[in-house]
């Protein structure tokens, strides 16, 4: 343990081998489709530079971010020659910066297509892009009306190098929903009007749908990070562990209450441990009097409200020798997954990951990327 780890309120470990295994599992499920890695929001909170470098080293050649600033940071981390798609589209005024970065905007509306084509004309280069169709989620992408306009005026695309036609599923995590096949049919109909362009519809959940094929490219996010892509058993390997520091232990008398608002009162003598993790670290405040930590595999329920910088657990049923000031207890690990915590908190694993705090001591396993290991060999 480093001095940094000893001082930290909690230790977050991110297993890059598990990330690579998960990427390969999605590759097998989606084959022969290519698997692009979605590394928006700093790779769902896990560190886009490290995650993308590890995936690049096992052959991933296509990444997606949401914002252009994320593309700029990612380009620095992974170098040229790797495709970076920008999901949130091409904002007015961002055209030159996008072209300079060599990022590939997902064009979500006709005006985005026209502005990108205008830059291509003035710069005399065919600019790369992806085009998104709205097939029923009503979030991003060309509406059916806009698609009809494009079919009538195909010359609007003349200056563009269209790398991918895409759409996004609203209910891929619920395999039984009829909307999944409705959206696939709508996607097929749009794509038929733009033949020869590679197609991408599925996210992580979509890649696991029992469909005959998964088009040409799958865009996988949560599965790579170990979250359950669909309801039901989770085939993915866990990627993160989070161990929180015990900063104080106490015993309390019956009738004593704990935390802001005194929302939990003990009806028996209790032993309590206060942990150095709070809602400022992304541990959801909705876990007050819900959810638990694990000490040597023993469940220790959260009691009282979550504070900004700490939370308290009831360790009355935990063997005393397992706890002392400075000891560590499991918040995420073999006994509690990101999906378990999300369920207790009334949210989804995506939110648990993307909120993970910046005060944790972070480490990556293995500590060297494959690329660095090769370089280090004599
Ligand atoms: C975030 C996102 C993904 C990845 O979704 P997961 O459910 O995490 O696999 C794929 N496509 C688009 C358009 C997205 O916004």
Short mmCIF file of C-alpha atoms and ligand atoms in Angstrom, two decimals:
data_model
loop_
_atom_site.label_atom_id
_atom_site.label_comp_id
_atom_site.label_asym_id
_atom_site.label_seq_id
_atom_site.Cartn_x
_atom_site.Cartn_y
_atom_site.Cartn_z
CA UNK A 1 0.00 0.00 0.00
CA UNK A 2 1.37 3.42 -0.95
CA UNK A 3 1.35 6.49 1.30
CA UNK A 4 -1.29 7.86 -1.03
CA UNK A 5 -3.49 4.82 -0.38
CA UNK A 6 -2.98 5.05 3.39
CA UNK A 7 -4.18 8.66 3.45
CA UNK A 8 -7.15 8.16 1.16
CA UNK A 9 -10.72 7.85 2.37
CA UNK A 10 -11.20 4.94 0.02
CA UNK A 11 -9.32 2.93 -2.56
CA UNK A 12 -10.76 2.42 -6.03
CA UNK A 13 -9.24 -0.35 -8.12
CA UNK A 14 -9.98 -0.62 -11.82
CA UNK A 15 -9.17 -3.95 -13.44
CA UNK A 16 -8.05 -3.38 -17.03
CA UNK A 17 -7.87 -7.13 -17.67
CA UNK A 18 -11.55 -7.43 -16.77
CA UNK A 19 -12.30 -4.55 -19.15
CA UNK A 20 -10.46 -6.40 -21.94
CA UNK A 21 -12.26 -9.68 -21.14
CA UNK A 22 -15.59 -7.88 -21.26
CA UNK A 23 -14.71 -6.27 -24.59
CA UNK A 24 -13.85 -9.71 -25.98
CA UNK A 25 -17.08 -11.24 -24.68
CA UNK A 26 -19.09 -8.59 -26.53
CA UNK A 27 -16.94 -9.25 -29.62
CA UNK A 28 -17.90 -12.95 -29.47
CA UNK A 29 -21.60 -12.21 -28.91
CA UNK A 30 -21.78 -9.63 -31.70
CA UNK A 31 -19.49 -11.31 -34.25
CA UNK A 32 -18.90 -10.66 -37.06
CA UNK A 33 -19.75 -7.06 -36.09
CA UNK A 34 -16.88 -4.81 -35.02
CA UNK A 35 -17.05 -3.59 -31.41
CA UNK A 36 -16.46 0.12 -30.83
CA UNK A 37 -15.80 1.22 -27.25
CA UNK A 38 -17.91 4.02 -25.80
CA UNK A 39 -15.62 6.02 -23.50
CA UNK A 40 -17.78 9.12 -22.92
CA UNK A 41 -17.89 10.71 -19.45
CA UNK A 42 -14.26 9.70 -18.85
CA UNK A 43 -15.02 6.05 -19.68
CA UNK A 44 -18.03 6.04 -17.34
CA UNK A 45 -15.84 7.51 -14.61
CA UNK A 46 -13.06 4.94 -14.90
CA UNK A 47 -10.49 7.04 -16.79
CA UNK A 48 -10.81 7.30 -20.57
CA UNK A 49 -7.06 7.63 -21.20
CA UNK A 50 -6.18 4.36 -19.43
CA UNK A 51 -9.23 2.44 -20.59
CA UNK A 52 -8.92 3.48 -24.24
CA UNK A 53 -5.17 2.77 -24.33
CA UNK A 54 -5.78 -0.74 -22.96
CA UNK A 55 -8.52 -1.41 -25.54
CA UNK A 56 -6.46 0.05 -28.36
CA UNK A 57 -3.66 -2.36 -27.43
CA UNK A 58 -6.02 -5.31 -27.97
CA UNK A 59 -7.18 -4.03 -31.34
CA UNK A 60 -10.06 -1.62 -30.74
CA UNK A 61 -9.89 0.96 -33.53
CA UNK A 62 -13.08 2.90 -32.97
CA UNK A 63 -14.14 4.91 -29.91
CA UNK A 64 -17.09 7.10 -29.09
CA UNK A 65 -17.30 10.12 -26.79
CA UNK A 66 -20.23 12.48 -26.24
CA UNK A 67 -18.51 15.90 -26.42
CA UNK A 68 -15.84 17.40 -28.62
CA UNK A 69 -13.71 18.32 -25.58
CA UNK A 70 -13.69 14.64 -24.67
CA UNK A 71 -12.49 13.84 -28.18
CA UNK A 72 -9.61 16.30 -27.78
CA UNK A 73 -8.46 14.68 -24.53
CA UNK A 74 -8.84 11.21 -25.94
CA UNK A 75 -6.85 12.09 -29.06
CA UNK A 76 -3.95 13.15 -26.83
CA UNK A 77 -4.13 9.87 -24.94
CA UNK A 78 -4.40 7.42 -27.83
CA UNK A 79 -2.75 9.20 -30.74
CA UNK A 80 -3.69 9.50 -34.40
CA UNK A 81 -5.07 6.83 -36.66
CA UNK A 82 -7.86 5.81 -34.29
CA UNK A 83 -11.42 6.86 -35.07
CA UNK A 84 -13.20 8.99 -32.45
CA UNK A 85 -16.91 9.51 -32.98
CA UNK A 86 -18.67 12.40 -31.22
CA UNK A 87 -22.18 11.28 -30.27
CA UNK A 88 -23.70 14.61 -29.29
CA UNK A 89 -23.23 15.96 -32.78
CA UNK A 90 -21.71 19.02 -34.40
CA UNK A 91 -22.46 22.25 -32.54
CA UNK A 92 -22.59 25.52 -34.51
CA UNK A 93 -19.11 27.07 -34.48
CA UNK A 94 -17.34 23.81 -33.61
CA UNK A 95 -16.78 22.68 -37.21
CA UNK A 96 -13.16 23.81 -37.63
CA UNK A 97 -12.08 22.45 -34.24
CA UNK A 98 -13.70 19.13 -35.01
CA UNK A 99 -11.96 18.87 -38.38
CA UNK A 100 -8.61 19.86 -36.90
CA UNK A 101 -8.87 17.10 -34.29
CA UNK A 102 -9.75 14.57 -36.92
CA UNK A 103 -12.82 13.70 -34.86
CA UNK A 104 -15.82 12.17 -36.62
CA UNK A 105 -19.05 13.97 -35.72
CA UNK A 106 -22.29 12.04 -35.51
CA UNK A 107 -24.52 14.31 -37.59
CA UNK A 108 -27.90 14.34 -35.90
CA UNK A 109 -29.79 16.94 -37.97
CA UNK A 110 -29.87 18.41 -41.49
CA UNK A 111 -28.26 21.68 -40.39
CA UNK A 112 -25.32 19.69 -38.98
CA UNK A 113 -24.97 17.89 -42.31
CA UNK A 114 -25.07 21.18 -44.21
CA UNK A 115 -22.49 22.90 -41.98
CA UNK A 116 -20.08 19.95 -42.19
CA UNK A 117 -20.54 19.75 -45.98
CA UNK A 118 -19.92 23.51 -46.27
CA UNK A 119 -16.61 23.16 -44.44
CA UNK A 120 -15.70 20.21 -46.67
CA UNK A 121 -16.39 22.34 -49.77
CA UNK A 122 -14.34 25.33 -48.59
CA UNK A 123 -11.45 23.15 -47.43
CA UNK A 124 -11.54 20.93 -50.51
CA UNK A 125 -11.54 17.68 -48.51
CA UNK A 126 -14.15 14.97 -48.06
CA UNK A 127 -14.82 15.13 -44.33
CA UNK A 128 -15.63 11.96 -42.34
CA UNK A 129 -18.91 11.74 -40.46
CA UNK A 130 -21.57 9.41 -39.17
CA UNK A 131 -25.29 9.98 -39.66
CA UNK A 132 -27.82 9.13 -37.00
CA UNK A 133 -31.50 8.36 -37.65
CA UNK A 134 -34.14 8.70 -34.97
CA UNK A 135 -35.95 5.36 -35.06
CA UNK A 136 -38.27 6.02 -32.15
CA UNK A 137 -36.33 7.24 -29.11
CA UNK A 138 -36.92 10.93 -29.96
CA UNK A 139 -33.59 11.98 -28.47
CA UNK A 140 -31.00 12.52 -31.19
CA UNK A 141 -30.87 11.91 -34.91
CA UNK A 142 -32.62 12.89 -38.13
CA UNK A 143 -36.39 12.78 -37.95
CA UNK A 144 -38.30 10.85 -40.65
CA UNK A 145 -39.08 14.23 -42.30
CA UNK A 146 -35.41 15.14 -42.41
CA UNK A 147 -34.58 11.75 -43.88
CA UNK A 148 -37.17 12.30 -46.63
CA UNK A 149 -35.59 15.69 -47.39
CA UNK A 150 -32.20 14.02 -47.65
CA UNK A 151 -33.52 11.33 -49.98
CA UNK A 152 -34.90 14.08 -52.24
CA UNK A 153 -31.58 15.98 -52.21
CA UNK A 154 -28.82 13.37 -51.96
CA UNK A 155 -26.30 15.94 -53.25
CA UNK A 156 -26.25 17.40 -49.73
CA UNK A 157 -24.04 14.43 -48.83
CA UNK A 158 -21.68 14.69 -51.82
CA UNK A 159 -18.77 16.20 -49.90
CA UNK A 160 -19.03 13.78 -47.01
CA UNK A 161 -17.30 10.49 -46.28
CA UNK A 162 -20.07 8.71 -44.38
CA UNK A 163 -18.42 6.10 -42.17
CA UNK A 164 -21.52 4.84 -40.39
CA UNK A 165 -25.29 5.07 -40.39
CA UNK A 166 -26.53 4.68 -36.84
CA UNK A 167 -29.46 4.76 -34.47
CA UNK A 168 -29.96 3.99 -30.79
CA UNK A 169 -32.29 1.60 -28.96
CA UNK A 170 -34.48 2.92 -26.16
CA UNK A 171 -35.11 -0.45 -24.43
CA UNK A 172 -32.14 -2.69 -25.24
CA UNK A 173 -31.87 -3.60 -21.55
CA UNK A 174 -35.35 -5.17 -21.73
CA UNK A 175 -35.08 -7.96 -24.33
CA UNK A 176 -38.82 -8.68 -24.33
CA UNK A 177 -39.85 -5.14 -25.39
CA UNK A 178 -41.39 -5.03 -28.86
CA UNK A 179 -39.84 -1.60 -29.48
CA UNK A 180 -36.44 -3.25 -30.04
CA UNK A 181 -37.65 -4.98 -33.21
CA UNK A 182 -39.75 -1.97 -34.24
CA UNK A 183 -36.64 0.20 -34.09
CA UNK A 184 -34.57 -2.38 -35.99
CA UNK A 185 -37.20 -2.44 -38.77
CA UNK A 186 -37.29 1.36 -38.95
CA UNK A 187 -33.47 1.37 -39.06
CA UNK A 188 -33.45 -1.17 -41.90
CA UNK A 189 -35.91 0.99 -43.86
CA UNK A 190 -33.75 4.13 -43.45
CA UNK A 191 -30.54 2.30 -44.30
CA UNK A 192 -32.09 0.81 -47.44
CA UNK A 193 -32.29 4.36 -48.79
CA UNK A 194 -28.54 4.87 -48.19
CA UNK A 195 -27.03 1.63 -49.48
CA UNK A 196 -23.40 0.69 -48.97
CA UNK A 197 -22.90 2.56 -45.70
CA UNK A 198 -21.84 0.43 -42.69
CA UNK A 199 -24.58 0.30 -40.02
CA UNK A 200 -24.63 0.47 -36.22
CA UNK A 201 -27.68 0.08 -34.00
CA UNK A 202 -26.73 -1.87 -30.89
CA UNK A 203 -25.31 -0.70 -27.58
CA UNK A 204 -24.29 -3.23 -24.89
CA UNK A 205 -27.83 -4.47 -24.33
CA UNK A 206 -28.49 -4.57 -28.07
CA UNK A 207 -25.43 -6.75 -28.60
CA UNK A 208 -27.02 -9.38 -26.33
CA UNK A 209 -30.46 -9.32 -27.96
CA UNK A 210 -31.36 -12.62 -29.62
CA UNK A 211 -31.28 -11.13 -33.10
CA UNK A 212 -29.78 -12.91 -36.14
CA UNK A 213 -27.13 -10.19 -36.57
CA UNK A 214 -25.84 -7.04 -34.95
CA UNK A 215 -25.20 -4.97 -38.08
CA UNK A 216 -21.61 -3.86 -38.79
CA UNK A 217 -20.59 -2.05 -35.62
CA UNK A 218 -21.72 -2.43 -32.01
CA UNK A 219 -21.22 0.51 -29.61
CA UNK A 220 -20.50 -1.00 -26.21
CA UNK A 221 -20.23 0.98 -22.98
CA UNK A 222 -21.62 -0.43 -19.74
CA UNK A 223 -20.85 -4.07 -20.61
CA UNK A 224 -17.16 -3.22 -20.94
CA UNK A 225 -17.25 -1.63 -17.48
CA UNK A 226 -18.89 -4.68 -15.89
CA UNK A 227 -22.47 -3.43 -15.52
CA UNK A 228 -25.39 -5.69 -16.40
CA UNK A 229 -26.36 -4.82 -19.99
CA UNK A 230 -29.84 -6.30 -19.56
CA UNK A 231 -32.20 -7.36 -16.80
CA UNK A 232 -31.40 -10.88 -15.57
CA UNK A 233 -28.05 -12.58 -14.85
CA UNK A 234 -25.00 -10.46 -15.68
CA UNK A 235 -22.47 -12.23 -17.93
CA UNK A 236 -19.85 -9.49 -17.55
CA UNK A 237 -16.81 -9.52 -15.23
CA UNK A 238 -16.74 -6.96 -12.42
CA UNK A 239 -14.23 -4.19 -13.16
CA UNK A 240 -14.15 -2.00 -10.02
CA UNK A 241 -13.63 -2.56 -6.33
CA UNK A 242 -14.03 0.19 -3.76
CA UNK A 243 -12.75 -0.18 -0.20
CA UNK A 244 -13.62 2.53 2.31
CA UNK A 245 -11.58 3.52 5.33
CA UNK A 246 -12.94 3.17 8.88
CA UNK A 247 -12.22 6.53 10.54
CA UNK A 248 -13.97 5.95 13.87
CA UNK A 249 -15.56 3.14 15.87
CA UNK A 250 -18.01 3.55 18.75
CA UNK A 251 -20.59 1.67 20.78
CA UNK A 252 -23.95 3.26 21.49
CA UNK A 253 -26.64 2.65 24.10
CA UNK A 254 -30.23 1.69 23.27
CA UNK A 255 -32.21 4.85 22.48
CA UNK A 256 -29.25 6.57 20.77
CA UNK A 257 -29.75 7.88 17.21
CA UNK A 258 -27.29 8.44 14.37
CA UNK A 259 -26.54 11.03 11.69
CA UNK A 260 -28.21 14.19 10.41
CA UNK A 261 -31.88 14.29 11.26
CA UNK A 262 -31.43 11.41 13.75
CA UNK A 263 -33.30 9.21 11.29
CA UNK A 264 -32.25 5.87 12.77
CA UNK A 265 -32.55 5.08 16.49
CA UNK A 266 -31.07 1.91 18.04
CA UNK A 267 -33.29 -0.33 20.18
CA UNK A 268 -30.32 -2.38 21.40
CA UNK A 269 -26.69 -1.60 22.16
CA UNK A 270 -24.87 -1.26 18.85
CA UNK A 271 -21.36 -0.99 17.49
CA UNK A 272 -20.90 1.55 14.72
CA UNK A 273 -18.15 2.30 12.24
CA UNK A 274 -17.91 5.62 10.44
CA UNK A 275 -16.42 5.41 6.94
CA UNK A 276 -14.55 8.13 5.07
CA UNK A 277 -16.89 8.14 2.05
CA UNK A 278 -19.90 10.40 1.55
CA UNK A 279 -22.15 11.84 -1.08
CA UNK A 280 -19.37 14.19 -2.22
CA UNK A 281 -17.62 11.01 -3.32
CA UNK A 282 -20.63 9.95 -5.34
CA UNK A 283 -21.98 7.52 -2.76
CA UNK A 284 -25.68 8.24 -3.28
CA UNK A 285 -27.45 10.10 -0.50
CA UNK A 286 -30.48 7.96 -1.30
CA UNK A 287 -28.62 5.09 0.45
CA UNK A 288 -29.37 6.62 3.85
CA UNK A 289 -30.81 3.76 5.95
CA UNK A 290 -30.60 1.53 2.87
CA UNK A 291 -27.86 -0.66 1.50
CA UNK A 292 -24.75 -1.89 3.25
CA UNK A 293 -21.01 -2.34 3.35
CA UNK A 294 -19.27 -5.71 3.79
CA UNK A 295 -16.60 -6.51 6.35
CA UNK A 296 -14.82 -9.81 5.79
CA UNK A 297 -17.98 -10.94 3.99
CA UNK A 298 -20.30 -9.89 6.86
CA UNK A 299 -23.09 -7.50 5.90
CA UNK A 300 -23.06 -4.21 7.82
CA UNK A 301 -26.12 -2.05 7.05
CA UNK A 302 -25.85 1.69 6.47
CA UNK A 303 -27.54 3.50 9.37
CA UNK A 304 -28.72 7.11 9.29
CA UNK A 305 -28.26 9.58 6.45
CA UNK A 306 -25.18 9.71 4.24
CA UNK A 307 -23.10 12.83 5.05
CA UNK A 308 -21.00 14.75 2.56
CA UNK A 309 -17.73 13.13 3.65
CA UNK A 310 -18.77 10.10 5.69
CA UNK A 311 -21.35 7.45 6.32
CA UNK A 312 -22.00 5.15 9.26
CA UNK A 313 -22.56 1.40 9.26
CA UNK A 314 -23.86 -0.90 12.00
CA UNK A 315 -21.12 -3.46 12.67
CA UNK A 316 -22.77 -5.13 15.68
CA UNK A 317 -22.81 -8.48 13.84
CA UNK A 318 -19.22 -8.26 12.56
CA UNK A 319 -16.40 -10.01 14.51
CA UNK A 320 -14.65 -7.27 16.49
CA UNK A 321 -11.15 -8.21 15.41
CA UNK A 322 -11.96 -7.30 11.78
CA UNK A 323 -12.37 -3.61 12.54
CA UNK A 324 -9.99 -0.93 13.74
CA UNK A 325 -9.39 2.71 12.84
CA UNK A 326 -7.78 2.67 9.40
CA UNK A 327 -9.15 -0.72 8.40
CA UNK A 328 -10.95 -1.07 5.07
CA UNK A 329 -14.46 -2.27 4.35
CA UNK A 330 -15.96 -3.30 1.02
CA UNK A 331 -18.36 -0.93 -0.72
CA UNK A 332 -17.91 -2.50 -4.16
CA UNK A 333 -16.36 -5.94 -4.59
CA UNK A 334 -17.16 -9.64 -4.46
CA UNK A 335 -20.14 -9.17 -2.11
CA UNK A 336 -21.64 -6.06 -3.66
CA UNK A 337 -21.73 -5.17 -7.37
CA UNK A 338 -22.40 -1.80 -9.00
CA UNK A 339 -25.82 -3.18 -9.94
CA UNK A 340 -26.55 -4.13 -6.30
CA UNK A 341 -25.71 -0.62 -5.13
CA UNK A 342 -27.70 0.91 -7.97
CA UNK A 343 -30.76 -1.16 -7.06
CA UNK A 344 -30.55 -0.12 -3.38
CA UNK A 345 -30.10 3.52 -4.42
CA UNK A 346 -32.97 3.48 -6.93
CA UNK A 347 -30.71 4.19 -9.89
CA UNK A 348 -28.67 2.39 -12.56
CA UNK A 349 -25.08 1.15 -12.58
CA UNK A 350 -24.18 3.85 -15.11
CA UNK A 351 -24.89 6.54 -12.52
CA UNK A 352 -22.96 4.74 -9.76
CA UNK A 353 -19.89 4.56 -12.02
CA UNK A 354 -20.04 8.05 -13.49
CA UNK A 355 -20.41 9.61 -10.02
CA UNK A 356 -17.42 7.78 -8.49
CA UNK A 357 -15.47 10.36 -6.51
CA UNK A 358 -12.25 12.15 -7.23
CA UNK A 359 -10.88 11.85 -3.69
CA UNK A 360 -10.34 8.12 -3.91
CA UNK A 361 -6.84 6.69 -4.32
CA UNK A 362 -7.15 5.09 -7.75
CA UNK A 363 -5.12 2.26 -9.09
CA UNK A 364 -5.24 0.20 -12.23
CA UNK A 365 -4.63 -3.54 -12.52
CA UNK A 366 -2.39 -4.61 -14.10
CA UNK A 367 -0.34 -1.50 -13.48
CA UNK A 368 1.31 -1.67 -16.93
CA UNK A 369 -0.54 -1.84 -20.22
CA UNK A 370 0.33 -4.72 -22.60
CA UNK A 371 2.08 -2.19 -24.75
CA UNK A 372 4.23 -0.98 -21.83
CA UNK A 373 4.92 -4.57 -20.76
CA UNK A 374 6.20 -5.38 -24.23
CA UNK A 375 8.34 -2.27 -24.25
CA UNK A 376 9.75 -3.21 -20.82
CA UNK A 377 10.84 -6.69 -21.91
CA UNK A 378 14.62 -7.04 -22.45
C1 LIG B 1 -23.92 5.81 -24.29
C2 LIG B 1 -24.24 5.29 -25.65
C3 LIG B 1 -23.87 3.98 -26.02
C4 LIG B 1 -23.35 2.97 -25.03
O1 LIG B 1 -24.43 2.46 -24.31
P1 LIG B 1 -24.27 1.27 -23.24
O2 LIG B 1 -25.64 0.97 -22.82
O3 LIG B 1 -23.43 1.82 -22.14
O4 LIG B 1 -23.59 0.16 -23.96
C5 LIG B 1 -24.06 3.60 -27.35
N1 LIG B 1 -24.60 4.45 -28.25
C6 LIG B 1 -24.99 5.70 -27.92
C7 LIG B 1 -25.59 6.57 -28.95
C8 LIG B 1 -24.84 6.16 -26.61
O5 LIG B 1 -25.25 7.38 -26.28
#
